[in-house]
Short mmCIF file of C-alpha atoms in Angstrom, two decimals:
data_model
loop_
_atom_site.label_atom_id
_atom_site.label_comp_id
_atom_site.label_asym_id
_atom_site.label_seq_id
_atom_site.Cartn_x
_atom_site.Cartn_y
_atom_site.Cartn_z
CA MET U 1 95.91 100.28 106.18
CA GLY U 2 95.10 96.88 104.70
CA VAL U 3 96.45 95.51 101.44
CA GLN U 4 94.30 96.65 98.51
CA ILE U 5 94.61 94.61 95.30
CA PRO U 6 92.36 95.52 92.32
CA PHE U 7 91.23 91.98 91.52
CA ASP U 8 89.34 91.35 88.29
CA ASN U 9 88.88 87.59 88.09
CA THR U 10 87.96 85.65 84.95
CA TYR U 11 89.36 82.12 85.39
CA ALA U 12 87.06 81.72 88.39
CA THR U 13 84.07 82.20 86.06
CA LEU U 14 84.92 78.99 84.20
CA PRO U 15 83.07 75.82 85.29
CA GLU U 16 84.15 74.36 88.61
CA ARG U 17 85.69 71.28 87.01
CA PHE U 18 88.60 73.60 86.10
CA TYR U 19 89.58 74.09 89.76
CA THR U 20 88.74 73.59 93.42
CA ARG U 21 87.83 76.64 95.47
CA GLN U 22 89.54 76.80 98.84
CA GLY U 23 91.51 79.08 101.11
CA ALA U 24 95.08 78.83 102.29
CA THR U 25 96.03 76.93 105.43
CA PRO U 26 97.03 79.53 108.05
CA VAL U 27 100.62 79.68 109.30
CA ARG U 28 101.87 80.47 112.78
CA ALA U 29 104.03 83.58 112.44
CA PRO U 30 104.39 85.00 108.92
CA ALA U 31 107.20 87.49 108.39
CA LEU U 32 107.88 89.32 105.13
CA PHE U 33 111.48 89.06 103.92
CA ALA U 34 111.06 90.25 100.32
CA PHE U 35 108.59 92.55 98.60
CA ASN U 36 108.84 93.66 94.98
CA ALA U 37 107.57 97.23 95.29
CA PRO U 38 108.00 98.20 91.60
CA LEU U 39 106.08 95.11 90.50
CA ALA U 40 103.40 95.79 93.12
CA GLN U 41 103.02 99.33 91.81
CA SER U 42 102.56 98.03 88.25
CA LEU U 43 99.76 95.81 89.57
CA GLY U 44 97.98 98.75 91.16
CA ILE U 45 98.55 97.43 94.67
CA ALA U 46 98.04 100.47 96.87
CA ASP U 47 100.97 101.84 98.84
CA GLY U 48 100.73 102.23 102.56
CA ALA U 49 100.38 98.70 103.87
CA ASP U 50 102.92 97.85 106.55
CA HIS U 51 105.05 94.71 106.55
CA SER U 52 102.75 92.98 109.01
CA ALA U 53 99.69 93.45 106.79
CA LEU U 54 101.64 92.36 103.71
CA ALA U 55 102.85 89.26 105.54
CA GLN U 56 99.30 88.33 106.51
CA VAL U 57 98.06 88.56 102.91
CA PHE U 58 101.06 86.97 101.21
CA SER U 59 101.09 84.06 103.63
CA GLY U 60 97.42 83.36 103.00
CA ASN U 61 96.45 84.15 106.58
CA ALA U 62 94.31 87.06 105.38
CA THR U 63 92.28 86.99 102.17
CA PRO U 64 92.15 90.44 100.58
CA PRO U 65 88.82 91.79 99.29
CA GLY U 66 88.00 90.57 95.80
CA ALA U 67 90.21 87.49 95.93
CA ALA U 68 88.74 84.18 94.76
CA PRO U 69 91.31 81.60 95.90
CA LEU U 70 91.35 78.33 93.99
CA ALA U 71 93.63 75.44 93.06
CA GLN U 72 93.79 74.71 89.34
CA VAL U 73 93.57 71.22 87.90
CA TYR U 74 95.85 69.97 85.12
CA ALA U 75 97.53 66.78 83.90
CA GLY U 76 100.94 66.28 82.35
CA HIS U 77 103.68 64.16 80.91
CA GLN U 78 106.35 63.94 83.59
CA PHE U 79 109.66 62.64 82.19
CA GLY U 80 107.68 61.17 79.31
CA GLY U 81 105.07 59.33 81.38
CA PHE U 82 101.50 60.63 81.42
CA SER U 83 99.78 61.50 84.71
CA PRO U 84 96.08 62.05 83.98
CA GLN U 85 95.55 64.36 86.96
CA LEU U 86 98.05 66.59 88.70
CA GLY U 87 97.03 70.13 89.66
CA ASP U 88 98.13 72.77 92.14
CA GLY U 89 99.29 70.63 95.03
CA ARG U 90 100.74 73.47 97.08
CA ALA U 91 99.56 76.62 95.37
CA LEU U 92 96.46 78.79 95.18
CA LEU U 93 95.47 81.33 92.57
CA LEU U 94 94.36 84.35 94.60
CA GLY U 95 92.95 86.13 91.58
CA GLU U 96 93.78 88.27 88.58
CA VAL U 97 94.69 91.90 87.99
CA ALA U 98 94.20 93.73 84.70
CA THR U 99 97.27 95.91 84.07
CA GLU U 100 98.35 98.18 81.23
CA ALA U 101 100.62 95.38 80.03
CA GLY U 102 97.87 92.76 80.19
CA ARG U 103 96.02 90.52 82.61
CA VAL U 104 98.08 88.65 85.22
CA ASP U 105 97.54 86.02 87.91
CA ILE U 106 98.62 86.38 91.52
CA GLN U 107 99.36 83.00 93.07
CA LEU U 108 100.57 81.80 96.46
CA LYS U 109 103.09 78.92 96.40
CA GLY U 110 103.46 76.88 99.57
CA SER U 111 100.04 77.83 100.91
CA GLY U 112 99.03 74.38 102.17
CA PRO U 113 97.49 71.14 100.90
CA THR U 114 94.81 70.97 98.21
CA PRO U 115 92.85 68.07 96.70
CA TYR U 116 95.74 67.76 94.21
CA SER U 117 98.56 67.41 96.76
CA ARG U 118 99.11 63.67 96.13
CA MET U 119 100.37 62.93 99.66
CA GLY U 120 102.44 66.13 99.80
CA ASP U 121 102.27 68.61 102.67
CA GLY U 122 101.41 71.55 100.42
CA ARG U 123 104.23 73.60 101.86
CA ALA U 124 107.51 75.08 100.65
CA TRP U 125 110.71 75.78 102.52
CA VAL U 126 112.88 78.84 102.28
CA GLY U 127 115.41 77.31 99.83
CA PRO U 128 113.14 76.84 96.80
CA VAL U 129 111.39 80.14 97.54
CA ILE U 130 114.69 82.03 97.49
CA ARG U 131 115.84 80.17 94.38
CA GLU U 132 112.68 81.03 92.43
CA TYR U 133 112.73 84.64 93.62
CA LEU U 134 116.32 85.16 92.51
CA MET U 135 116.01 83.16 89.29
CA SER U 136 112.75 84.66 88.07
CA GLU U 137 113.74 88.24 88.83
CA ALA U 138 117.12 87.71 87.15
CA MET U 139 115.37 86.28 84.08
CA ALA U 140 113.04 89.29 83.94
CA ALA U 141 116.07 91.61 84.06
CA LEU U 142 117.64 89.59 81.23
CA GLY U 143 114.55 90.19 79.10
CA VAL U 144 113.39 86.57 79.16
CA PRO U 145 109.61 86.01 79.40
CA THR U 146 109.04 84.72 82.92
CA THR U 147 106.78 84.57 85.90
CA ARG U 148 107.72 87.14 88.53
CA ALA U 149 108.20 87.18 92.29
CA LEU U 150 106.01 89.67 94.15
CA ALA U 151 106.66 88.73 97.77
CA ALA U 152 108.20 86.10 100.02
CA VAL U 153 107.45 85.34 103.65
CA THR U 154 108.75 82.94 106.23
CA THR U 155 105.98 81.12 108.07
CA GLY U 156 107.40 80.59 111.54
CA GLU U 157 106.90 76.86 111.00
CA GLN U 158 109.18 74.00 110.01
CA VAL U 159 108.60 71.72 107.03
CA LEU U 160 110.08 68.25 106.89
CA ARG U 161 112.28 67.44 103.89
CA GLU U 162 114.88 64.77 103.11
CA ASP U 163 117.59 66.68 104.96
CA GLY U 164 115.40 67.23 108.01
CA PRO U 165 113.23 70.12 109.20
CA MET U 166 113.61 73.36 107.26
CA PRO U 167 112.13 76.83 107.81
CA GLY U 168 108.86 77.18 105.93
CA ALA U 169 108.24 79.93 103.39
CA ILE U 170 105.62 81.07 100.87
CA LEU U 171 106.25 82.79 97.53
CA THR U 172 103.77 85.07 95.81
CA ARG U 173 104.12 84.56 92.07
CA VAL U 174 102.80 86.76 89.28
CA ALA U 175 102.22 85.20 85.86
CA ALA U 176 100.52 86.13 82.60
CA SER U 177 98.44 83.05 83.42
CA HIS U 178 98.92 79.57 84.83
CA ILE U 179 97.38 77.83 81.80
CA ARG U 180 99.67 74.94 80.90
CA VAL U 181 99.84 72.34 78.16
CA GLY U 182 98.75 70.02 80.96
CA THR U 183 95.59 72.07 81.50
CA PHE U 184 94.45 71.02 78.04
CA GLN U 185 95.64 67.46 78.59
CA VAL U 186 93.50 66.89 81.66
CA PHE U 187 90.30 67.57 79.73
CA ALA U 188 91.45 65.61 76.69
CA ALA U 189 92.12 62.65 78.99
CA ARG U 190 88.59 62.99 80.37
CA ALA U 191 87.13 63.28 76.86
CA ASP U 192 85.53 66.54 78.04
CA ARG U 193 85.05 68.33 74.71
CA ASP U 194 83.03 71.13 76.26
CA ALA U 195 85.80 71.98 78.72
CA LEU U 196 88.44 71.79 75.97
CA GLN U 197 86.46 74.19 73.80
CA ARG U 198 85.91 76.60 76.69
CA LEU U 199 89.61 76.48 77.58
CA THR U 200 90.62 77.05 73.96
CA ASP U 201 88.33 80.06 73.64
CA TYR U 202 89.50 81.47 76.98
CA THR U 203 93.19 81.03 76.14
CA LEU U 204 92.82 82.57 72.70
CA ALA U 205 91.09 85.61 74.17
CA ARG U 206 93.67 85.99 76.91
CA HIS U 207 96.93 85.26 75.08
CA PHE U 208 96.38 85.18 71.32
CA PRO U 209 93.44 87.51 70.56
CA GLN U 210 94.43 87.81 66.88
CA ALA U 211 94.40 84.02 66.35
CA GLU U 212 91.43 81.80 65.61
CA GLY U 213 90.55 78.26 66.58
CA PRO U 214 92.71 75.37 67.74
CA MET U 215 95.15 75.73 64.83
CA GLY U 216 95.67 79.39 65.62
CA LEU U 217 96.29 78.51 69.25
CA LEU U 218 98.82 75.84 68.27
CA GLN U 219 100.65 78.28 66.01
CA GLY U 220 100.75 80.87 68.79
CA LEU U 221 102.18 78.38 71.26
CA MET U 222 104.85 77.24 68.80
CA GLU U 223 105.96 80.82 68.18
CA VAL U 224 106.25 81.85 71.83
CA GLN U 225 107.93 78.61 72.89
CA ALA U 226 110.44 78.68 70.02
CA ASP U 227 111.47 82.16 71.10
CA LEU U 228 111.53 81.27 74.80
CA VAL U 229 113.71 78.18 74.47
CA ALA U 230 116.09 79.99 72.11
CA ARG U 231 116.44 82.70 74.76
CA TRP U 232 117.21 80.03 77.39
CA MET U 233 119.88 78.53 75.18
CA SER U 234 121.45 81.93 74.53
CA ILE U 235 122.07 82.53 78.24
CA GLY U 236 123.05 78.99 79.23
CA PHE U 237 119.85 78.34 81.18
CA ILE U 238 118.70 74.80 81.96
CA HIS U 239 115.08 74.51 83.11
CA GLY U 240 115.60 71.01 84.44
CA VAL U 241 112.03 69.73 84.43
CA MET U 242 110.35 70.47 81.08
CA ASN U 243 107.28 68.37 81.74
CA THR U 244 104.16 69.34 79.81
CA ASP U 245 102.62 70.73 83.00
CA ASN U 246 105.57 73.14 83.13
CA MET U 247 105.02 74.56 79.63
CA ALA U 248 102.89 77.70 79.82
CA LEU U 249 100.60 78.84 77.02
CA SER U 250 101.74 82.38 77.75
CA GLY U 251 105.28 81.57 76.63
CA GLU U 252 106.71 82.45 80.04
CA THR U 253 109.35 80.50 81.94
CA ILE U 254 107.42 78.86 84.77
CA ASP U 255 108.21 76.57 87.71
CA TYR U 256 111.81 77.15 88.73
CA GLY U 257 112.58 73.81 90.36
CA PRO U 258 115.97 72.18 89.70
CA CYS U 259 116.91 74.93 87.24
CA ALA U 260 120.40 76.34 86.71
CA PHE U 261 122.62 78.58 84.66
CA MET U 262 125.65 76.75 83.33
CA ASP U 263 129.10 77.75 84.49
CA ALA U 264 131.50 75.92 82.14
CA TYR U 265 129.87 75.27 78.78
CA HIS U 266 129.05 71.64 78.12
CA PRO U 267 126.03 71.07 75.84
CA ASP U 268 124.98 67.86 77.56
CA THR U 269 124.92 69.38 81.05
CA VAL U 270 122.31 67.83 83.37
CA LEU U 271 122.04 69.06 86.94
CA SER U 272 118.59 67.97 88.13
CA SER U 273 118.82 65.13 90.65
CA ILE U 274 115.61 63.60 89.30
CA ASP U 275 116.66 63.69 85.62
CA ARG U 276 118.58 60.43 85.72
CA GLN U 277 118.40 59.81 81.97
CA GLY U 278 119.35 63.34 80.93
CA ARG U 279 115.99 63.90 79.23
CA TYR U 280 116.07 67.61 80.03
CA ALA U 281 119.77 68.30 79.39
CA TYR U 282 120.68 71.73 78.03
CA SER U 283 121.07 70.45 74.47
CA ASN U 284 117.78 68.51 74.63
CA GLN U 285 115.62 71.52 75.46
CA PRO U 286 114.65 72.41 71.86
CA PRO U 287 113.56 68.87 70.85
CA ILE U 288 111.74 68.45 74.17
CA ALA U 289 109.83 71.67 73.53
CA HIS U 290 108.85 70.23 70.14
CA TRP U 291 107.77 66.97 71.80
CA ASN U 292 105.66 68.88 74.33
CA ILE U 293 103.99 70.81 71.53
CA ALA U 294 103.12 67.51 69.84
CA GLN U 295 101.37 66.45 73.06
CA PHE U 296 99.48 69.74 73.06
CA ALA U 297 98.42 69.13 69.48
CA SER U 298 97.12 65.69 70.47
CA ALA U 299 95.00 67.29 73.19
CA LEU U 300 93.30 69.49 70.59
CA VAL U 301 92.09 66.61 68.40
CA PRO U 302 88.71 66.15 70.16
CA ILE U 303 87.57 69.69 69.25
CA MET U 304 88.65 69.62 65.59
CA GLY U 305 85.88 67.62 63.94
CA ASP U 306 86.93 64.64 61.83
CA GLU U 307 89.66 62.88 63.80
CA ASP U 308 91.70 61.58 60.87
CA ARG U 309 91.73 64.99 59.19
CA ALA U 310 92.58 66.67 62.51
CA VAL U 311 95.55 64.38 63.13
CA GLU U 312 96.79 64.99 59.59
CA ASP U 313 96.48 68.78 59.89
CA LEU U 314 98.06 68.95 63.34
CA THR U 315 100.92 66.65 62.37
CA GLU U 316 101.69 68.89 59.43
CA ALA U 317 101.40 72.06 61.52
CA ILE U 318 103.91 71.05 64.20
CA LYS U 319 106.54 70.39 61.53
CA ALA U 320 106.98 74.17 61.48
CA PHE U 321 108.50 74.26 64.96
CA PRO U 322 112.15 73.49 64.05
CA ALA U 323 112.22 76.35 61.54
CA LEU U 324 110.65 78.73 64.08
CA TYR U 325 113.23 77.68 66.63
CA GLU U 326 116.11 78.01 64.16
CA ALA U 327 115.09 81.58 63.33
CA ALA U 328 114.83 82.45 67.03
CA TRP U 329 118.18 80.76 67.77
CA LEU U 330 119.92 82.78 65.06
CA ARG U 331 118.29 85.97 66.32
CA HIS U 332 119.34 85.54 69.95
CA PHE U 333 122.76 83.97 69.41
CA GLY U 334 123.47 86.38 66.58
CA ALA U 335 122.88 89.29 68.97
CA LYS U 336 125.51 87.88 71.33
CA PHE U 337 128.05 88.22 68.53
CA GLY U 338 126.78 91.66 67.53
CA LEU U 339 125.06 90.35 64.40
CA ALA U 340 121.74 92.17 64.20
CA GLU U 341 120.63 90.29 61.09
CA ALA U 342 122.17 86.85 61.57
CA THR U 343 121.41 84.42 58.74
CA PRO U 344 121.93 80.68 58.27
CA ASP U 345 125.29 81.58 56.72
CA ASP U 346 126.38 82.77 60.19
CA ARG U 347 125.58 79.46 61.88
CA PRO U 348 129.02 77.87 61.17
CA LEU U 349 130.72 80.88 62.74
CA ILE U 350 128.56 80.64 65.87
CA GLU U 351 128.93 76.86 66.10
CA ALA U 352 132.72 77.09 65.79
CA PHE U 353 132.80 79.43 68.78
CA MET U 354 130.53 77.16 70.83
CA THR U 355 132.61 74.10 69.94
CA HIS U 356 135.73 75.87 71.21
CA LEU U 357 133.94 76.77 74.45
CA ALA U 358 132.97 73.14 74.98
CA ARG U 359 136.41 71.73 74.17
CA GLN U 360 138.13 74.14 76.52
CA GLY U 361 135.45 73.99 79.22
CA LEU U 362 135.24 77.79 79.23
CA ASP U 363 132.73 79.71 81.31
CA PHE U 364 129.63 80.41 79.21
CA THR U 365 128.66 83.80 80.64
CA ASN U 366 132.11 85.26 81.19
CA THR U 367 133.47 84.25 77.77
CA PHE U 368 130.63 86.04 76.02
CA ALA U 369 130.89 89.03 78.36
CA ALA U 370 134.60 89.36 77.46
CA LEU U 371 133.89 89.82 73.74
CA PRO U 372 135.29 91.36 71.56
CA LYS U 373 138.30 89.82 73.33
CA VAL U 374 138.29 86.21 72.14
CA PRO U 375 139.69 83.11 73.82
CA ALA U 376 143.23 82.03 72.98
CA GLY U 377 143.49 79.93 69.86
CA MET U 378 140.61 81.67 68.07
CA GLU U 379 142.55 84.31 66.15
CA ASP U 380 141.51 83.02 62.71
CA TRP U 381 137.91 82.79 63.87
CA ALA U 382 138.12 86.37 65.17
CA ARG U 383 139.16 87.68 61.76
CA ASP U 384 136.13 86.05 60.13
CA TRP U 385 133.89 87.47 62.84
CA GLN U 386 135.29 91.00 62.70
CA ALA U 387 134.77 90.99 58.93
CA ARG U 388 131.03 90.87 59.64
CA GLY U 389 131.20 94.24 61.42
CA PRO U 390 129.78 93.25 64.83
CA ASP U 391 127.70 95.85 66.68
CA LEU U 392 129.42 96.28 70.07
CA ASP U 393 126.41 98.02 71.61
CA LEU U 394 124.17 95.10 70.65
CA MET U 395 126.69 92.72 72.23
CA ALA U 396 126.74 94.75 75.44
CA ARG U 397 122.94 94.49 75.63
CA SER U 398 122.94 90.76 74.86
CA ASN U 399 125.77 89.39 77.03
CA PRO U 400 125.15 89.66 80.77
CA ARG U 401 128.06 90.15 83.12
CA VAL U 402 126.39 88.37 86.00
CA ILE U 403 123.91 85.52 86.37
CA PRO U 404 122.50 83.84 89.49
CA ARG U 405 125.15 81.16 89.83
CA LEU U 406 124.22 78.04 91.74
CA HIS U 407 127.02 78.20 94.30
CA ARG U 408 126.06 81.78 95.19
CA ILE U 409 122.40 80.82 95.54
CA GLU U 410 123.33 77.93 97.82
CA ALA U 411 125.34 80.30 100.03
CA VAL U 412 122.37 82.69 100.19
CA ILE U 413 120.04 79.84 101.14
CA ALA U 414 122.40 78.62 103.86
CA ALA U 415 122.50 82.11 105.35
CA ALA U 416 118.70 82.40 105.22
CA VAL U 417 118.24 79.06 106.96
CA ALA U 418 120.41 80.52 109.72
CA GLY U 419 118.17 83.60 109.82
CA ASP U 420 120.36 86.03 107.84
CA PHE U 421 118.65 87.49 104.75
CA ALA U 422 121.24 90.20 104.02
CA PRO U 423 123.06 87.99 101.45
CA PHE U 424 119.71 87.47 99.68
CA ASP U 425 119.14 91.22 99.44
CA GLU U 426 122.68 91.75 98.15
CA MET U 427 122.44 89.05 95.50
CA LEU U 428 119.00 90.20 94.36
CA ALA U 429 120.35 93.71 93.77
CA VAL U 430 123.19 92.32 91.66
CA VAL U 431 121.32 89.79 89.51
CA THR U 432 118.56 92.27 88.68
CA ASN U 433 121.21 94.47 87.05
CA PRO U 434 122.84 91.76 84.92
CA PHE U 435 124.51 94.01 82.36
CA SER U 436 126.35 96.09 84.96
CA GLU U 437 129.85 95.35 86.19
CA ALA U 438 129.67 93.10 89.23
CA GLY U 439 132.23 92.26 91.83
CA ALA U 440 134.25 89.08 91.45
CA GLU U 441 132.17 87.52 94.22
CA PHE U 442 129.18 87.34 91.86
CA SER U 443 130.79 87.13 88.41
CA ALA U 444 133.47 84.55 89.15
CA PRO U 445 132.80 80.88 88.37
CA PRO U 446 132.79 78.54 91.35
CA ALA U 447 136.03 77.20 92.74
CA PRO U 448 136.33 73.40 92.52
CA ASP U 449 135.09 72.98 96.09
CA GLU U 450 132.13 75.33 95.43
CA ARG U 451 130.71 73.58 92.39
CA VAL U 452 127.09 72.47 92.61
CA THR U 453 126.67 69.24 90.65
CA ARG U 454 123.05 68.45 91.52
CA THR U 455 119.93 70.58 91.84
CA PHE U 456 116.70 69.69 93.61
CA CYS U 457 113.01 70.58 93.33
CA GLY U 458 112.62 71.02 97.08
CA THR U 459 109.10 69.62 97.16
#
């Protein structure tokens, strides 16, 4: 039985300047090594297809009925510098599925070159595919809005990277959409008011149906991004490459490149090998989100009538972001301390705890998981905290016991490169149950010789 996916495509009905239609470049010998059956079921993907048929579809070798493969165009600020045209350089949107929870995209990553590849080979190797699979599924289990991993295949081909030839792989990603801040920027840069208006209307209908007009869209984006970044901060997550083309209008975490969860807590942690100035350090993520939103606001100016009035209104509107973020930060960090209704009066208590973590270099995840046991030297702090009557059940739901630690991911990737995917399966089972007790192998911080000090995109 072939793979049946109930496609219901809408992005493909937009004008063709939004994308380039094309199929995937076939691969030699696709083999499925991961398939997210519960996610597939939620998408209405019919049971019964064997691994061979799944591998053919999720490698791009076979195009399922109803698919309308295309590469999306977008622009973006990358490390602060504007690139007027980027786009899907190694990915194809297969199509969309309307589910009970809302419409989603199904996209292949690593499916071959497109007109937007910019000298790249359009391929992915097994390392970044495994990293995104583990990271995105862990984030979903943590309750963080995120793209999801539906399937992963090896291609039977090698791709050339800095460290030499690596086994090729393709990830199938599911997202609420792939509309980015950069999608708006590409049409603003082209002074294409018609495309901007169409994109605004489409995005409002898809993601913010209760909102109206560009200002409503901006407000919606600020709200979902304030909540998302506060969630990242509350679990010690560093995205690593918060370019405007990596900020989704859906409010999902997207594009897991040089991302990481912190081990020891240091607010200025930077791990990405390409972030030489520390632009996207852990502590910089909230102001960078605000900066990205300002760029989004700029892209809306052409469809807002009088330019001077539009700039004035948008400038005033984005001033609301810090307060939105502060409220979200208190909500998510408050929950970690069992404070269901954290207020600004609780901020000094939270900050004192975080300062102690940083001074002592304590493990972010494990220190929170150990609460209500507090680190040595915090006895006075503990009395103040206990006086607030913390909710232990809320803490248990808010403080994971295991995260996908970098050194464990690197070990899984090394095994996969050697052809052994059993460690991947084992780690996936653990990180998708983050609030359960895990063995020391997965919950322990890295030993000094295991520490990963640099992360890479893998492109």
